Amino acid sequence: MLYVKNLHKSYQSGNKSYSVLKGINLSVADQEFVAVMGPSGSGKSTLLNCISCYIPFEEGTITLGNKELKGLDENALAKIRNEKLGFVFQDFMLLDGLTVRENILVPRIIQGKVDEEAEKLADQLLSLFGINHIADKYPADVSGGERQRTAVARSLINQPLLILADEPTGNLDSKSSRAVIESFENARNKLGASIFMVTHDSFAASFCDRVILLKDGAVYKTLEATPGCKEEKRSAFQDRLLDAIREMSNLNSEDGRA
């Protein structure tokens, strides 16, 4: 459903060029929950910005559904971002002057399509994510976890092909983080959503189907969750993630000594 092939991205500073992404290959299947992890500077945010076409890239292809994104004009890209992609940010990005319910409907308001179907879906999302009791409250009057669940609901109101989540638990405590990650699980299991999440949080990543580790702009390793009891599977997967991250960190230390 999402295919990234041989993706290269570099930045220019004066006369020097710095390579950030070095031939990235990855995919996200329909109804799959995938995370990307890696140290600061590994290229996670750049990768997300390339997929959303907020920044250009030099080489490679990004295909969403059956649509190749490179070379599209700004109008076509804006349409894809509004209709085919859903976004969840670390800082929530809710509009303070709108209620929780109105914030969920913002993408439909932009399209001018706040019809009966949109209203029903908003109510379904409020119920699914356990925030229907705050539907008429404003963002300043609810908790950080409730704000982020509102943002997840907003990302789904257009029934996008893919949700892009950038550190969605970064500003939350452990209880709120779990509620947000369970919202993503509900979106995948009950609404058929596909999710691509950048995170530093191994606990959040342990709920995913796969985790891609980036190191110095390249895919270092991909880990897949194993079948079994949900909690045992999650705990064991987190242990494997932490082992792989430690292994990757040790390689960085060895490279530094060399």
mmCIF file of C-alpha atoms in Angstrom:
data_model
loop_
_atom_site.group_PDB
_atom_site.id
_atom_site.type_symbol
_atom_site.label_atom_id
_atom_site.label_comp_id
_atom_site.label_asym_id
_atom_site.label_seq_id
_atom_site.Cartn_x
_atom_site.Cartn_y
_atom_site.Cartn_z
ATOM 1 C CA MET A 1 0.000 0.000 0.000
ATOM 2 C CA LEU A 2 2.941 2.315 0.797
ATOM 3 C CA TYR A 3 6.151 1.512 -1.056
ATOM 4 C CA VAL A 4 9.405 3.429 -0.596
ATOM 5 C CA LYS A 5 12.174 2.324 -2.935
ATOM 6 C CA ASN A 6 15.818 3.443 -3.027
ATOM 7 C CA LEU A 7 15.021 6.777 -1.347
ATOM 8 C CA HIS A 8 17.887 9.262 -1.188
ATOM 9 C CA LYS A 9 17.776 12.678 0.427
ATOM 10 C CA SER A 10 20.601 15.120 1.144
ATOM 11 C CA TYR A 11 20.893 18.657 2.456
ATOM 12 C CA GLN A 12 23.173 21.381 1.195
ATOM 13 C CA SER A 13 25.127 23.602 3.592
ATOM 14 C CA GLY A 14 27.374 26.031 1.812
ATOM 15 C CA ASN A 15 29.515 24.025 -0.573
ATOM 16 C CA LYS A 16 28.974 20.784 1.299
ATOM 17 C CA SER A 17 26.268 18.173 0.748
ATOM 18 C CA TYR A 18 25.163 15.967 3.642
ATOM 19 C CA SER A 19 23.450 12.693 2.841
ATOM 20 C CA VAL A 20 20.559 11.998 5.258
ATOM 21 C CA LEU A 21 18.691 9.111 3.608
ATOM 22 C CA LYS A 22 20.830 6.543 1.812
ATOM 23 C CA GLY A 23 18.734 4.204 -0.307
ATOM 24 C CA ILE A 24 15.814 3.513 2.031
ATOM 25 C CA ASN A 25 13.539 0.606 1.075
ATOM 26 C CA LEU A 26 10.402 -0.149 3.079
ATOM 27 C CA SER A 27 6.712 -0.853 2.764
ATOM 28 C CA VAL A 28 3.523 -0.694 4.813
ATOM 29 C CA ALA A 29 0.798 -3.196 3.978
ATOM 30 C CA ASP A 30 -2.925 -2.552 4.199
ATOM 31 C CA GLN A 31 -4.081 -2.561 7.863
ATOM 32 C CA GLU A 32 -0.502 -2.819 9.135
ATOM 33 C CA PHE A 33 0.911 -0.864 12.094
ATOM 34 C CA VAL A 34 4.602 -0.103 11.458
ATOM 35 C CA ALA A 35 7.048 1.935 13.521
ATOM 36 C CA VAL A 36 10.387 3.520 12.662
ATOM 37 C CA MET A 37 12.970 3.931 15.413
ATOM 38 C CA GLY A 38 16.529 5.187 15.508
ATOM 39 C CA PRO A 39 18.815 7.658 17.240
ATOM 40 C CA SER A 40 18.623 11.400 16.628
ATOM 41 C CA GLY A 41 20.058 12.158 13.210
ATOM 42 C CA SER A 42 19.249 8.744 11.769
ATOM 43 C CA GLY A 43 16.764 10.237 9.278
ATOM 44 C CA LYS A 44 13.397 9.391 10.855
ATOM 45 C CA SER A 45 11.813 12.831 10.548
ATOM 46 C CA THR A 46 13.287 13.391 7.100
ATOM 47 C CA LEU A 47 11.797 10.082 5.974
ATOM 48 C CA LEU A 48 8.367 11.086 7.282
ATOM 49 C CA ASN A 49 8.595 14.477 5.574
ATOM 50 C CA CYS A 50 9.550 12.843 2.276
ATOM 51 C CA ILE A 51 6.616 10.418 2.459
ATOM 52 C CA SER A 52 4.220 13.313 3.133
ATOM 53 C CA CYS A 53 5.925 15.250 0.298
ATOM 54 C CA TYR A 54 6.645 18.269 2.477
ATOM 55 C CA ILE A 55 10.260 18.117 1.312
ATOM 56 C CA PRO A 56 11.651 16.942 -2.054
ATOM 57 C CA PHE A 57 14.041 14.025 -2.466
ATOM 58 C CA GLU A 58 16.732 13.439 -5.072
ATOM 59 C CA GLU A 59 16.349 9.789 -5.957
ATOM 60 C CA GLY A 60 13.921 6.922 -5.503
ATOM 61 C CA THR A 61 10.156 6.448 -5.576
ATOM 62 C CA ILE A 62 7.322 6.734 -3.077
ATOM 63 C CA THR A 63 4.060 5.060 -4.050
ATOM 64 C CA LEU A 64 0.863 5.455 -2.016
ATOM 65 C CA GLY A 65 -1.892 3.143 -3.154
ATOM 66 C CA ASN A 66 -1.296 3.082 -6.888
ATOM 67 C CA LYS A 67 -0.095 6.698 -7.044
ATOM 68 C CA GLU A 68 3.539 7.662 -7.511
ATOM 69 C CA LEU A 69 4.045 10.886 -5.527
ATOM 70 C CA LYS A 70 7.218 12.277 -7.060
ATOM 71 C CA GLY A 71 6.617 14.920 -9.685
ATOM 72 C CA LEU A 72 3.069 15.841 -8.644
ATOM 73 C CA ASP A 73 2.269 19.543 -8.504
ATOM 74 C CA GLU A 74 1.347 21.311 -5.252
ATOM 75 C CA ASN A 75 -2.394 21.106 -5.874
ATOM 76 C CA ALA A 76 -2.225 17.344 -6.385
ATOM 77 C CA LEU A 77 -0.025 16.926 -3.316
ATOM 78 C CA ALA A 78 -2.371 19.042 -1.179
ATOM 79 C CA LYS A 79 -5.266 16.839 -2.282
ATOM 80 C CA ILE A 80 -3.363 13.683 -1.318
ATOM 81 C CA ARG A 81 -2.419 15.119 2.089
ATOM 82 C CA ASN A 82 -6.011 16.072 2.810
ATOM 83 C CA GLU A 83 -7.750 12.988 1.430
ATOM 84 C CA LYS A 84 -5.262 10.087 1.401
ATOM 85 C CA LEU A 85 -3.050 10.829 4.411
ATOM 86 C CA GLY A 86 -3.916 11.406 8.055
ATOM 87 C CA PHE A 87 -1.453 13.171 10.364
ATOM 88 C CA VAL A 88 -0.839 12.862 14.105
ATOM 89 C CA PHE A 89 1.797 15.161 15.619
ATOM 90 C CA GLN A 90 3.622 15.175 18.943
ATOM 91 C CA ASP A 91 2.147 18.581 19.828
ATOM 92 C CA PHE A 92 -1.449 17.590 18.931
ATOM 93 C CA MET A 93 -1.955 20.607 16.584
ATOM 94 C CA LEU A 94 -5.577 21.114 17.625
ATOM 95 C CA LEU A 95 -7.388 24.417 17.116
ATOM 96 C CA ASP A 96 -8.028 26.027 20.499
ATOM 97 C CA GLY A 97 -11.181 27.851 19.362
ATOM 98 C CA LEU A 98 -12.934 24.669 18.245
ATOM 99 C CA THR A 99 -14.472 21.938 20.381
ATOM 100 C CA VAL A 100 -13.105 18.397 20.364
ATOM 101 C CA ARG A 101 -15.846 17.316 17.962
ATOM 102 C CA GLU A 102 -15.242 20.277 15.662
ATOM 103 C CA ASN A 103 -11.483 19.568 15.661
ATOM 104 C CA ILE A 104 -12.182 16.021 14.508
ATOM 105 C CA LEU A 105 -14.245 17.411 11.632
ATOM 106 C CA VAL A 106 -11.622 19.977 10.507
ATOM 107 C CA PRO A 107 -10.431 18.013 7.429
ATOM 108 C CA ARG A 108 -14.054 17.712 6.263
ATOM 109 C CA ILE A 109 -14.616 21.422 6.985
ATOM 110 C CA ILE A 110 -11.626 22.208 4.746
ATOM 111 C CA GLN A 111 -13.181 20.100 1.996
ATOM 112 C CA GLY A 112 -16.615 21.597 2.522
ATOM 113 C CA LYS A 113 -18.002 18.095 3.097
ATOM 114 C CA VAL A 114 -19.494 18.125 6.585
ATOM 115 C CA ASP A 115 -22.420 15.948 5.583
ATOM 116 C CA GLU A 116 -24.465 13.361 7.488
ATOM 117 C CA GLU A 117 -21.875 10.660 6.792
ATOM 118 C CA ALA A 118 -19.094 12.827 8.284
ATOM 119 C CA GLU A 119 -21.198 13.614 11.353
ATOM 120 C CA LYS A 120 -21.893 9.919 11.942
ATOM 121 C CA LEU A 121 -18.223 9.013 11.515
ATOM 122 C CA ALA A 122 -17.202 11.741 13.985
ATOM 123 C CA ASP A 123 -19.612 10.289 16.541
ATOM 124 C CA GLN A 124 -18.240 6.784 15.866
ATOM 125 C CA LEU A 125 -14.670 7.972 16.395
ATOM 126 C CA LEU A 126 -15.576 9.804 19.594
ATOM 127 C CA SER A 127 -17.082 6.601 20.949
ATOM 128 C CA LEU A 128 -14.331 4.304 19.664
ATOM 129 C CA PHE A 129 -11.589 6.331 21.349
ATOM 130 C CA GLY A 130 -13.486 6.934 24.577
ATOM 131 C CA ILE A 131 -13.729 10.708 24.204
ATOM 132 C CA ASN A 132 -17.446 11.182 23.528
ATOM 133 C CA HIS A 133 -17.844 12.656 27.033
ATOM 134 C CA ILE A 134 -15.563 15.581 26.050
ATOM 135 C CA ALA A 135 -17.026 16.182 22.580
ATOM 136 C CA ASP A 136 -18.194 19.706 23.446
ATOM 137 C CA LYS A 137 -15.145 20.713 25.465
ATOM 138 C CA TYR A 138 -12.212 22.735 24.144
ATOM 139 C CA PRO A 139 -8.613 21.426 23.912
ATOM 140 C CA ALA A 140 -7.458 23.560 26.844
ATOM 141 C CA ASP A 141 -10.047 21.851 29.075
ATOM 142 C CA VAL A 142 -8.981 18.231 28.469
ATOM 143 C CA SER A 143 -5.899 16.137 29.246
ATOM 144 C CA GLY A 144 -2.924 15.597 26.943
ATOM 145 C CA GLY A 145 -3.974 12.010 26.298
ATOM 146 C CA GLU A 146 -7.499 13.116 25.380
ATOM 147 C CA ARG A 147 -6.087 15.763 23.052
ATOM 148 C CA GLN A 148 -3.930 13.175 21.303
ATOM 149 C CA ARG A 149 -6.851 10.755 20.955
ATOM 150 C CA THR A 150 -8.767 13.651 19.416
ATOM 151 C CA ALA A 151 -5.898 14.110 16.974
ATOM 152 C CA VAL A 152 -5.992 10.396 16.094
ATOM 153 C CA ALA A 153 -9.741 10.665 15.476
ATOM 154 C CA ARG A 154 -9.187 13.734 13.291
ATOM 155 C CA SER A 155 -6.605 11.826 11.233
ATOM 156 C CA LEU A 156 -9.275 9.225 10.423
ATOM 157 C CA ILE A 157 -12.224 11.444 9.503
ATOM 158 C CA ASN A 158 -11.343 11.308 5.796
ATOM 159 C CA GLN A 159 -10.766 7.532 5.973
ATOM 160 C CA PRO A 160 -7.218 7.922 4.595
ATOM 161 C CA LEU A 161 -5.066 5.242 3.046
ATOM 162 C CA LEU A 162 -2.346 5.855 5.637
ATOM 163 C CA ILE A 163 -1.876 7.613 8.974
ATOM 164 C CA LEU A 164 1.527 9.232 9.528
ATOM 165 C CA ALA A 165 2.280 9.662 13.239
ATOM 166 C CA ASP A 166 5.291 11.698 14.391
ATOM 167 C CA GLU A 167 6.267 10.902 18.015
ATOM 168 C CA PRO A 168 2.580 10.700 19.058
ATOM 169 C CA THR A 169 3.403 9.712 22.660
ATOM 170 C CA GLY A 170 6.355 12.065 23.081
ATOM 171 C CA ASN A 171 4.516 14.524 25.363
ATOM 172 C CA LEU A 172 2.489 11.995 27.335
ATOM 173 C CA ASP A 173 2.815 10.021 30.554
ATOM 174 C CA SER A 174 2.798 6.225 30.426
ATOM 175 C CA LYS A 175 -0.944 5.849 31.063
ATOM 176 C CA SER A 176 -1.892 8.364 28.377
ATOM 177 C CA SER A 177 0.666 6.864 25.988
ATOM 178 C CA ARG A 178 -0.924 3.453 26.284
ATOM 179 C CA ALA A 179 -4.403 4.921 25.676
ATOM 180 C CA VAL A 180 -3.152 6.629 22.495
ATOM 181 C CA ILE A 181 -1.414 3.498 21.197
ATOM 182 C CA GLU A 182 -4.547 1.482 21.917
ATOM 183 C CA SER A 183 -6.426 4.074 19.856
ATOM 184 C CA PHE A 184 -4.147 3.249 16.933
ATOM 185 C CA GLU A 185 -4.801 -0.448 17.508
ATOM 186 C CA ASN A 186 -8.556 0.185 17.507
ATOM 187 C CA ALA A 187 -8.218 2.220 14.314
ATOM 188 C CA ARG A 188 -6.379 -0.684 12.674
ATOM 189 C CA ASN A 189 -8.564 -3.486 14.018
ATOM 190 C CA LYS A 190 -12.004 -1.867 13.761
ATOM 191 C CA LEU A 191 -11.610 0.674 10.949
ATOM 192 C CA GLY A 192 -8.964 -1.036 8.808
ATOM 193 C CA ALA A 193 -6.459 1.806 9.229
ATOM 194 C CA SER A 194 -2.814 1.547 8.174
ATOM 195 C CA ILE A 195 -0.344 3.390 10.421
ATOM 196 C CA PHE A 196 3.269 4.462 9.973
ATOM 197 C CA MET A 197 4.713 5.839 13.217
ATOM 198 C CA VAL A 198 8.035 7.493 14.021
ATOM 199 C CA THR A 199 8.899 7.053 17.700
ATOM 200 C CA HIS A 200 11.688 6.956 20.283
ATOM 201 C CA ASP A 201 9.443 4.962 22.611
ATOM 202 C CA SER A 202 10.125 1.213 22.649
ATOM 203 C CA PHE A 203 6.938 0.644 24.672
ATOM 204 C CA ALA A 204 4.814 2.300 21.969
ATOM 205 C CA ALA A 205 6.721 0.475 19.227
ATOM 206 C CA SER A 206 6.130 -2.892 20.919
ATOM 207 C CA PHE A 207 2.438 -2.667 19.968
ATOM 208 C CA CYS A 208 3.332 -2.587 16.255
ATOM 209 C CA ASP A 209 3.388 -5.406 13.734
ATOM 210 C CA ARG A 210 6.875 -4.437 12.569
ATOM 211 C CA VAL A 211 9.577 -2.011 13.668
ATOM 212 C CA ILE A 212 12.175 -0.632 11.266
ATOM 213 C CA LEU A 213 15.439 0.537 12.854
ATOM 214 C CA LEU A 214 17.317 3.312 11.075
ATOM 215 C CA LYS A 215 21.025 3.962 11.514
ATOM 216 C CA ASP A 216 22.864 6.738 9.685
ATOM 217 C CA GLY A 217 20.159 7.114 7.053
ATOM 218 C CA ALA A 218 19.843 3.441 6.177
ATOM 219 C CA VAL A 219 17.708 0.526 7.357
ATOM 220 C CA TYR A 220 19.771 -1.277 9.995
ATOM 221 C CA LYS A 221 17.278 -4.011 10.867
ATOM 222 C CA THR A 222 13.567 -4.838 10.676
ATOM 223 C CA LEU A 223 11.913 -6.718 13.536
ATOM 224 C CA GLU A 224 8.542 -8.432 13.354
ATOM 225 C CA ALA A 225 6.228 -9.164 16.258
ATOM 226 C CA THR A 226 5.697 -12.860 16.951
ATOM 227 C CA PRO A 227 2.312 -14.566 17.368
ATOM 228 C CA GLY A 228 1.070 -15.500 20.808
ATOM 229 C CA CYS A 229 -0.628 -14.103 23.883
ATOM 230 C CA LYS A 230 -1.020 -10.376 23.331
ATOM 231 C CA GLU A 231 0.699 -9.181 26.517
ATOM 232 C CA GLU A 232 3.448 -11.823 26.378
ATOM 233 C CA LYS A 233 4.005 -11.038 22.735
ATOM 234 C CA ARG A 234 4.222 -7.302 23.409
ATOM 235 C CA SER A 235 6.624 -7.724 26.333
ATOM 236 C CA ALA A 236 8.863 -10.149 24.435
ATOM 237 C CA PHE A 237 8.835 -7.901 21.381
ATOM 238 C CA GLN A 238 9.890 -4.900 23.473
ATOM 239 C CA ASP A 239 12.787 -6.941 24.884
ATOM 240 C CA ARG A 240 13.907 -7.815 21.353
ATOM 241 C CA LEU A 241 13.618 -4.164 20.338
ATOM 242 C CA LEU A 242 15.747 -3.026 23.260
ATOM 243 C CA ASP A 243 18.363 -5.691 22.465
ATOM 244 C CA ALA A 244 18.525 -4.537 18.834
ATOM 245 C CA ILE A 245 18.767 -0.878 19.880
ATOM 246 C CA ARG A 246 21.610 -1.703 22.286
ATOM 247 C CA GLU A 247 23.351 -3.670 19.541
ATOM 248 C CA MET A 248 22.999 -0.711 17.168
ATOM 249 C CA SER A 249 24.277 1.695 19.856
ATOM 250 C CA ASN A 250 27.307 -0.507 20.490
ATOM 251 C CA LEU A 251 28.125 -0.424 16.779
ATOM 252 C CA ASN A 252 27.919 3.381 16.900
ATOM 253 C CA SER A 253 30.371 3.389 19.832
ATOM 254 C CA GLU A 254 32.739 1.073 17.999
ATOM 255 C CA ASP A 255 32.550 3.265 14.886
ATOM 256 C CA GLY A 256 33.384 6.273 17.064
ATOM 257 C CA ARG A 257 36.453 4.536 18.551
ATOM 258 C CA ALA A 258 37.593 3.521 15.087
#
